[in-house]
Every structure is written in structure tokens, then in C-alpha cells.
XYZ file of C-alpha atoms in Angstrom:
482
model
C -0.292 0.219 0.387
C 2.524 2.458 0.708
C 4.624 1.759 -1.978
C 0.755 2.507 -4.331
C 0.787 5.676 -2.454
C 4.119 7.134 -3.232
C 3.644 6.202 -6.971
C 0.251 8.116 -7.339
C 2.003 11.058 -5.572
C 4.596 10.923 -8.236
C 2.291 10.310 -11.142
C -0.254 13.506 -9.679
C 3.280 15.477 -9.264
C 4.107 14.505 -12.488
C 1.073 16.152 -13.905
C 1.180 19.266 -12.297
C 4.668 19.455 -13.968
C 3.556 19.109 -16.954
C 0.498 21.158 -16.930
C 2.339 24.214 -15.551
C 4.777 23.708 -18.128
C 1.835 23.108 -20.948
C 0.422 27.126 -19.236
C 3.884 28.286 -19.334
C 4.575 27.914 -22.333
C 1.425 28.414 -23.569
C 1.523 32.085 -21.910
C 4.433 32.882 -23.054
C 2.525 32.097 -26.222
C 0.702 34.658 -25.654
C 2.596 37.090 -25.280
C 5.183 37.728 -27.667
C 2.203 37.486 -29.990
C 0.752 40.000 -28.465
C 4.029 42.066 -28.643
C 4.537 40.926 -32.346
C 1.143 42.495 -33.473
C 1.651 45.635 -30.950
C 2.414 48.531 -33.496
C 5.919 50.387 -32.990
C 6.982 53.120 -31.456
C 9.089 55.987 -31.751
C 10.962 57.923 -29.437
C 9.773 61.640 -30.309
C 12.997 62.923 -30.531
C 14.312 66.523 -29.472
C 15.576 68.542 -32.337
C 19.237 69.481 -31.519
C 19.672 73.112 -31.002
C 23.618 74.583 -32.129
C 24.536 78.347 -30.291
C 26.279 80.363 -32.746
C 27.801 83.690 -33.164
C 26.848 86.092 -36.128
C 27.858 90.017 -37.869
C 24.925 92.152 -39.645
C 26.244 92.223 -42.946
C 27.027 96.253 -43.690
C 27.832 96.474 -47.302
C 30.112 100.233 -48.342
C 32.497 100.828 -49.800
C 35.857 100.074 -48.514
C 39.860 100.818 -49.687
C 41.796 97.175 -48.999
C 44.779 97.141 -48.307
C 47.254 95.256 -49.824
C 49.998 93.436 -47.424
C 53.232 92.424 -49.127
C 56.914 91.587 -47.550
C 60.130 93.451 -48.443
C 63.777 94.776 -48.133
C 64.625 98.332 -47.479
C 67.375 99.555 -49.324
C 69.503 102.695 -50.228
C 69.160 104.827 -52.830
C 72.519 107.298 -52.814
C 74.817 104.296 -52.053
C 78.723 105.232 -53.154
C 81.978 102.683 -53.238
C 84.656 104.833 -51.574
C 87.744 103.337 -53.269
C 91.387 104.568 -53.593
C 92.682 106.825 -57.200
C 96.425 106.191 -56.069
C 98.682 103.189 -54.763
C 100.480 103.917 -51.570
C 100.778 104.075 -47.958
C 96.950 105.536 -45.962
C 98.022 107.259 -44.039
C 96.450 110.820 -41.828
C 93.119 107.566 -41.244
C 90.131 110.416 -39.700
C 88.510 108.598 -36.172
C 85.278 109.017 -37.957
C 86.773 106.246 -41.316
C 85.191 103.237 -39.012
C 82.013 100.979 -39.234
C 79.416 103.052 -38.743
C 80.962 106.051 -38.680
C 79.196 109.356 -39.428
C 81.100 112.240 -41.821
C 80.303 114.916 -43.329
C 80.023 115.825 -47.128
C 83.784 117.389 -47.902
C 85.311 115.512 -44.609
C 89.002 114.323 -45.308
C 88.728 110.339 -44.323
C 92.050 109.118 -45.118
C 94.882 110.287 -47.196
C 97.366 108.225 -49.244
C 101.316 109.106 -48.738
C 101.557 111.860 -51.490
C 105.279 112.423 -52.090
C 105.666 110.782 -54.559
C 102.409 112.866 -56.328
C 104.121 115.743 -55.268
C 107.519 115.272 -56.264
C 105.745 114.658 -59.217
C 103.563 117.591 -59.446
C 107.102 119.805 -58.738
C 108.370 118.811 -61.415
C 105.690 119.682 -64.036
C 105.780 122.971 -62.548
C 109.828 123.259 -63.039
C 108.610 122.307 -66.536
C 106.432 125.174 -67.183
C 108.254 127.938 -65.686
C 110.610 126.398 -68.223
C 108.420 126.534 -71.108
C 107.461 130.090 -70.106
C 111.251 131.183 -69.983
C 111.766 129.611 -73.136
C 108.431 131.654 -74.456
C 109.495 134.847 -72.697
C 112.954 134.413 -74.703
C 111.061 133.568 -78.330
C 109.320 136.745 -77.568
C 112.712 139.494 -77.465
C 113.954 136.843 -80.047
C 111.254 138.123 -82.798
C 111.149 141.031 -81.779
C 115.489 141.339 -82.709
C 114.944 139.718 -86.002
C 111.888 141.966 -86.902
C 114.464 145.422 -86.476
C 116.894 143.026 -88.351
C 114.423 142.596 -91.210
C 113.185 146.757 -90.842
C 117.002 147.240 -91.278
C 117.837 144.749 -94.149
C 115.325 147.462 -95.826
C 117.046 149.833 -95.145
C 120.194 148.408 -96.593
C 118.300 147.559 -100.038
C 116.565 151.018 -100.223
C 120.139 152.577 -99.728
C 121.920 150.236 -102.219
C 119.039 150.300 -105.153
C 119.382 154.601 -105.043
C 123.232 154.011 -104.869
C 122.298 152.123 -108.377
C 120.667 154.645 -109.762
C 122.798 157.197 -109.260
C 125.740 155.237 -110.974
C 123.094 154.574 -113.690
C 122.877 158.528 -114.181
C 126.491 159.464 -113.457
C 127.484 156.183 -117.254
C 124.537 158.750 -118.839
C 126.386 161.915 -118.464
C 129.780 159.684 -119.296
C 130.980 161.138 -115.441
C 130.484 157.307 -114.359
C 132.108 153.728 -115.302
C 130.998 150.368 -116.203
C 132.705 148.846 -112.867
C 130.898 151.089 -110.322
C 127.643 150.466 -112.265
C 128.358 147.002 -111.647
C 130.105 147.202 -107.576
C 126.255 149.634 -107.371
C 124.438 146.448 -108.643
C 126.231 143.572 -106.626
C 125.919 145.628 -103.320
C 121.967 145.776 -104.392
C 121.725 142.007 -104.921
C 123.735 140.953 -101.755
C 121.372 143.767 -99.979
C 118.551 142.039 -101.288
C 119.872 138.506 -100.072
C 120.367 139.929 -96.210
C 116.822 140.511 -96.533
C 115.416 136.773 -97.400
C 117.866 135.590 -95.162
C 115.827 138.116 -92.336
C 112.921 137.424 -93.202
C 114.192 133.568 -92.749
C 114.965 134.307 -89.154
C 111.861 136.356 -88.636
C 109.805 133.161 -89.644
C 111.886 131.218 -87.242
C 111.059 133.287 -84.520
C 107.915 133.103 -85.095
C 108.169 129.420 -84.848
C 109.995 129.569 -82.017
C 106.993 131.459 -80.275
C 104.477 128.801 -81.009
C 106.819 126.024 -80.192
C 106.709 127.797 -77.322
C 103.656 128.332 -76.259
C 102.969 124.380 -77.317
C 105.505 123.299 -74.914
C 103.897 126.322 -72.446
C 100.071 124.498 -72.971
C 102.052 120.881 -72.437
C 103.725 121.693 -69.454
C 100.456 123.277 -67.238
C 98.523 120.230 -68.274
C 101.248 117.777 -66.830
C 101.102 120.164 -63.925
C 97.559 119.777 -63.655
C 97.831 115.962 -64.001
C 100.242 115.848 -61.229
C 97.448 118.201 -59.049
C 94.757 116.138 -59.910
C 96.973 113.040 -58.836
C 98.052 114.871 -55.539
C 93.791 115.412 -54.875
C 93.762 111.960 -55.525
C 95.953 111.009 -52.154
C 92.996 112.506 -50.347
C 89.476 110.272 -49.799
C 86.669 112.728 -49.289
C 83.125 112.145 -49.081
C 80.848 113.308 -51.551
C 77.561 113.610 -49.342
C 76.969 113.501 -46.259
C 76.196 110.010 -44.685
C 76.952 106.215 -42.820
C 80.499 104.071 -43.778
C 79.795 100.972 -44.611
C 81.868 97.901 -45.211
C 85.152 99.752 -44.131
C 87.941 97.449 -44.857
C 91.259 99.629 -43.955
C 93.539 100.802 -40.683
C 96.524 103.596 -41.321
C 99.634 102.276 -42.592
C 98.232 99.796 -45.145
C 99.253 99.500 -48.231
C 96.431 99.973 -50.894
C 95.956 99.982 -54.739
C 94.826 101.839 -57.320
C 90.357 101.666 -57.794
C 90.560 99.274 -54.028
C 88.091 99.558 -52.399
C 87.772 100.860 -49.103
C 84.159 100.946 -47.964
C 80.510 102.105 -48.552
C 78.574 105.369 -47.770
C 75.470 105.062 -47.614
C 72.895 108.106 -46.862
C 71.125 107.420 -44.281
C 68.402 109.817 -45.374
C 67.417 108.606 -49.364
C 66.075 105.067 -48.527
C 63.746 103.122 -49.974
C 61.862 99.706 -50.576
C 61.807 96.967 -52.783
C 58.733 94.410 -52.747
C 57.208 92.016 -54.571
C 54.138 91.677 -54.912
C 52.056 88.735 -57.820
C 51.083 89.972 -61.374
C 47.111 89.981 -59.861
C 48.078 92.688 -57.528
C 49.365 94.407 -60.147
C 46.851 94.642 -61.929
C 44.989 96.419 -59.334
C 47.456 99.445 -58.047
C 47.412 101.017 -62.353
C 45.186 103.326 -63.888
C 43.650 102.911 -67.472
C 46.742 103.263 -68.909
C 48.554 101.584 -67.086
C 50.098 103.991 -65.299
C 51.815 103.078 -61.372
C 49.486 105.106 -59.169
C 50.729 106.685 -56.530
C 49.173 104.812 -53.899
C 50.167 105.539 -50.192
C 52.278 103.315 -48.433
C 53.043 102.316 -45.031
C 56.230 100.076 -43.962
C 56.468 98.781 -40.441
C 60.119 96.353 -39.171
C 59.004 94.152 -36.518
C 61.541 93.667 -33.394
C 59.958 91.102 -30.919
C 56.635 93.057 -30.275
C 58.086 97.259 -30.696
C 56.866 98.014 -34.091
C 58.809 100.841 -36.415
C 57.213 102.662 -39.032
C 57.539 104.607 -41.414
C 55.077 105.992 -44.188
C 56.088 107.220 -48.376
C 54.785 106.454 -51.275
C 55.315 103.760 -54.370
C 56.923 105.390 -56.760
C 58.279 103.464 -59.730
C 58.190 99.465 -60.620
C 61.231 97.632 -62.237
C 62.137 97.420 -65.988
C 61.290 93.973 -66.221
C 60.963 90.122 -64.584
C 64.368 88.946 -63.195
C 64.724 84.745 -64.441
C 63.296 82.333 -62.054
C 60.979 84.943 -60.646
C 56.998 86.133 -60.923
C 55.079 88.788 -60.303
C 55.730 92.420 -60.036
C 58.909 94.196 -58.814
C 58.253 97.450 -57.268
C 59.870 100.191 -55.096
C 58.676 102.433 -52.788
C 60.121 105.801 -51.337
C 60.519 107.038 -47.594
C 59.445 109.767 -46.331
C 61.256 109.779 -42.503
C 62.934 106.576 -42.532
C 63.806 107.306 -38.659
C 65.195 104.442 -37.664
C 65.151 102.040 -40.576
C 68.542 100.639 -42.536
C 69.540 99.165 -45.886
C 68.313 95.118 -45.560
C 65.703 95.691 -42.848
C 63.230 92.880 -43.797
C 60.352 94.594 -43.961
C 55.927 94.955 -44.344
C 54.533 96.381 -46.784
C 51.122 97.752 -47.118
C 49.772 100.214 -49.694
C 45.953 100.890 -50.410
C 44.242 100.012 -52.677
C 41.485 101.476 -54.686
C 38.582 101.853 -53.632
C 35.985 98.348 -53.525
C 31.606 100.132 -53.600
C 29.065 98.190 -52.277
C 31.256 95.075 -50.604
C 30.529 94.082 -47.106
C 33.789 92.819 -44.026
C 33.025 89.391 -42.525
C 35.380 87.262 -40.764
C 37.387 84.450 -43.585
C 36.556 81.610 -41.356
C 32.736 82.449 -42.470
C 33.210 81.885 -46.030
C 33.878 77.763 -47.191
C 36.447 76.888 -49.721
C 33.618 76.868 -51.990
C 32.717 80.696 -51.848
C 29.634 79.547 -49.796
C 28.044 81.642 -46.157
C 25.479 80.641 -43.384
C 22.886 83.736 -43.500
C 20.419 83.133 -40.731
C 17.105 82.533 -42.126
C 13.070 82.699 -40.832
C 12.665 80.804 -37.876
C 16.582 80.704 -36.772
C 17.473 78.325 -38.929
C 20.379 78.521 -41.416
C 20.358 78.924 -45.410
C 23.258 78.274 -47.744
C 24.266 80.789 -49.801
C 26.776 82.168 -52.522
C 28.746 84.705 -52.544
C 32.266 86.723 -54.682
C 34.971 87.098 -52.455
C 36.928 90.531 -53.548
C 39.905 90.367 -51.191
C 41.292 88.683 -48.112
C 42.547 90.938 -45.252
C 44.330 89.548 -42.883
C 41.359 87.138 -40.687
C 38.830 88.983 -42.541
C 37.319 88.975 -46.418
C 35.812 91.485 -47.953
C 32.559 90.106 -50.195
C 29.543 91.107 -52.552
C 26.369 89.544 -53.333
C 22.724 90.368 -54.109
C 19.694 90.589 -52.262
C 21.797 89.958 -48.531
C 22.127 93.712 -46.639
C 21.195 93.979 -43.246
C 20.585 89.724 -43.318
C 23.415 88.287 -39.900
C 25.667 85.389 -41.244
C 27.811 82.988 -38.734
C 31.284 84.120 -38.274
C 32.521 80.982 -38.318
C 31.700 77.609 -39.797
C 31.564 74.560 -38.299
C 31.036 71.131 -39.837
C 28.330 69.912 -38.064
C 26.236 73.402 -39.527
C 24.601 73.414 -42.282
C 21.548 74.610 -44.430
C 18.762 73.813 -43.024
C 20.072 73.415 -38.854
C 18.626 75.301 -36.311
C 20.534 77.716 -33.873
C 20.200 79.767 -31.099
C 21.812 83.293 -32.446
C 24.568 84.865 -30.318
C 24.574 88.420 -31.222
C 27.500 91.540 -30.139
C 25.294 93.085 -28.897
C 23.560 90.648 -26.315
C 23.961 91.325 -22.297
C 26.199 89.451 -20.857
C 26.155 87.094 -18.812
C 24.790 88.376 -14.910
C 27.698 87.567 -12.012
C 26.866 84.391 -9.823
C 24.978 85.523 -6.364
C 27.142 85.186 -3.231
C 25.769 85.157 0.406
C 28.034 85.546 3.569
C 28.565 82.299 5.313
C 27.883 82.241 9.722
C 31.185 80.715 11.524
C 28.339 77.725 12.276
C 27.068 76.856 9.230
C 30.408 77.661 6.832
C 32.420 74.890 9.757
C 29.378 72.375 9.250
C 30.153 72.735 4.816
C 33.973 72.248 5.793
C 32.965 69.353 7.750
C 31.236 67.249 4.834
C 33.268 68.139 2.082
C 36.850 67.238 3.940
C 34.789 64.335 5.284
C 33.725 63.437 1.860
C 36.162 60.728 0.593
C 34.559 60.435 -3.180
C 35.493 63.950 -4.055
C 38.643 64.396 -6.351
C 41.293 66.207 -4.064
C 41.506 68.914 -6.795
C 37.757 69.356 -6.441
C 37.953 69.318 -2.449
C 41.426 71.365 -2.609
C 38.735 73.997 -4.653
C 35.967 74.307 -2.972
C 37.429 75.141 -0.144
C 39.267 77.387 -1.146
C 36.472 79.018 -1.773
C 34.440 78.556 1.191
C 37.159 79.731 3.478
C 36.262 83.662 1.263
C 33.965 85.974 2.592
C 31.173 85.208 0.988
C 30.454 82.176 -0.978
C 28.540 81.595 -4.389
C 25.121 80.858 -3.171
C 24.789 77.765 -6.105
C 28.047 76.286 -4.743
C 26.156 76.568 -0.590
C 23.247 75.013 -2.341
C 24.954 71.777 -4.117
C 26.522 70.757 -0.829
C 24.012 71.128 1.923
C 21.749 69.406 -0.710
C 24.473 66.444 -0.796
C 24.440 66.626 3.312
């Protein structure tokens, strides 16, 4: 009986177990069918709103600036060279690197002993030539007197011949006396020819003496110039550079001793692109005399000078592009030849343009404009110039509208934004509360006993709690956790 009872109890438990399993399976099946038959529930997503800075578009006439880099150079640089060879003496103390000299100042002297000797010899030769000229003058006077005396003798001999002929016709004279008179006249005439030849020689001697005197004067002047070449003087007031001489040095002819630079005649040479150059010329193709500002940046300290665009290079050098321009400086105080400077010059004014940040324009020349409902709209604009961190644009029907100042990959057309304008009020300062000593002690004890708070945050909060006034928001946050 006992065995039968236990067997029946086991069958009952097995039946109950199978019934429960069947009931569980039916319940799961009904739940799955009900889940599958339900309509899908889509969660309501909230639209994300971005906060952006916007700037208004104000179209006006703007004069753009063109920036370039150039080098300061001198318009008046003279190479000081030795015109003679010899030893340098009498070196001026200012004849050093960076020395300031005046116009006509004697910088150095080359030993003038040889040049002085040559000048003395030339002057002596000139004295000899002048003496020869005076002697030739006296000789021609004597030659003329001798010629006059010989001509008088011819006259006398001619009259004597006429008397002998008259006497012979009256049968008083003789033929021998007539022949003697004719011979005497012929000898007198021969003497006149000799005196004329002597006069011609004296006149030639005068010409030769004049030529010799002129040659001696030329030699004297040349000797004086060679003596003057031994003196090295400054041709204009300026500053010396590249000085390579010392007293006692032997220099050769045409050797460069230094360079003289005029610090007041400086200009800047800079290169611009062909497109920029086209904006600087007028309708006739001539370069406009635009004002120029030259800046030398010396570790944050700027030296600035103004000037004017003066001329352009005659040709484009080999391997170079663009155009080489030159600008004269009005008052180049602090500038030196060789300085690398920034050149800023004004271009012709551009009408109806707006200046916006360069970050507002993408690579496709599009900007994001604030439309209705604070949503963004992409608009294509014409970029005319880039001015540092800004650009000058021109667009139609955008006057008075606002554009996004800085684009990000998250922004695009149709996105809703929260615009921040330059005129928006600044955020209010947090409310400050004065704590009692008991309340302060409780707050400090709670913060010090908080083991989950980072050490840096704990130090910062404790330092704020020690102040006379503590932000009310921080007090409420701590007390809510106590």
C-alpha cells in the first residue's frame, strides 16, 4: 500500500508539472504574439539647437589694403675706392664701420710724397716753358728789327745804283762802279731774305714755346689731380659701412675701402603678384602713386614709416614671378638698408562690399545666412579680397541680414541655431552669500569628510568656502548632498 501511495503521489506531481509547463508555454506564446501584433513606438527625438555667433552684413565702400614683404635699400650708395696706390696715412677717427661723416670731410690720405714730387717737376717744366716763351718773344723782336735794317740797306743800295746809272749816262761814271752798285744791291736783297727767314724761325719758336707751355700746364694740372687723388673725401653726408682699412695699410689703385650710405635716402623694394599689380595701375597702364606704410617688427616693438609708391622694375628676373615695385620713404627713422619689412599699401576703393570674418566663408565661397525661424541658409557670395583674418565679399539681396561668423562641420543649411549677437548682454554675475561661522564649519566638515570627491575639486571648494562671500549655487549644491 505504501508503494502504491507513493507511486500515485509521483504521478500527481508529474501531471501538475506538465500542466504548469504547458500553461507557461501558452502564456509565453500569447505574450510574443501580442508583442508582435503591437504597432512600433517611435521615440520622439528632440531637435538639437546649436549656439552660433552671427554678424550683420553691412555693405559700404571699403579701401582694401595690400600687404607684401620687402627689403629696405638705399637709393644713394657710393663705393669709396682708392684713386692712387700707396700707404694710408692721416686716417680720420670717423673712418670706421658706422661712422657718421659730412660732405667733403677728409677720411684718409695716401702718402703724397711721389705725387708731390711729380707736381714739383711739372711746375719746374712749366717755368722752363714760360722762360722759353719769353725768350722767343724777345728773339722775334730782334728779328723784326734786323729785317727792317736789311730793308733799309736795300733802299740805300737801290738809290746808289740809280746814281751810278745817271752818272754813266752823263759819261761821268764808269761801268765798273755801276756793276759794283748792282752787286751791293743784290747782296742787300739777299740779306733781307735771310732776315725774313730768321723772323719766320722766331715766329715758329713762339708757337713751339706756346705749345710747350700748354703741355707743361697740362702736366702740372695732371700732377695736381694725382696729388688730390691721394686725399679720400666724403662726397656727401652719410654713414660708412664695409670699412676694411687701417692706418699704414698699403692700398692699390681702384681698391674698395668702404661704402658710403645716405641714411636719409631710403626706399623699400617688394614683389607683388601680377593680379595685385593689375589693381595698382590706372587706365593708362601707369602705376598709381599710392600711399605706403612700412613696418619693421622687432620682437613686438614696431617701427613704422610712411612713403609713396614711386616706380616699378623694368623686367621680370629669371626664375621670378610677379612685379618688383619700389616705394620711397618720407622719414625713415630707425630703418637701415637690408631690413626685412612688411609693406602695406592702399588699393583703389571697392564700392558695395561687406567685411566679415574669413572663417565665415568655406572653400566653395558659401556663407550660412540666418533665415526665418533661426534656421541656416547657404548662400554663394563673391570673395573680392582677403584682409588678414577678414574677407571682403559682395552679394545680392543680403543687405541687413546676418551670417554665421565661424563655420563648423556640424553646421549646414536647414539647421536651427541660437544666434549670439555682439549686442547681447553679458551673463550676470553669480549671487554671493555671506556665511556664518557655524554654517561654514558644517560645510567644511562635510567636504573634508567626502571621500569620493577628487582632491583637486576638494581643494578648490575649500578655498572658496574660506572667502568672505561664497556663491549661493555652490552652497545649495553642497547642502543638498549633506
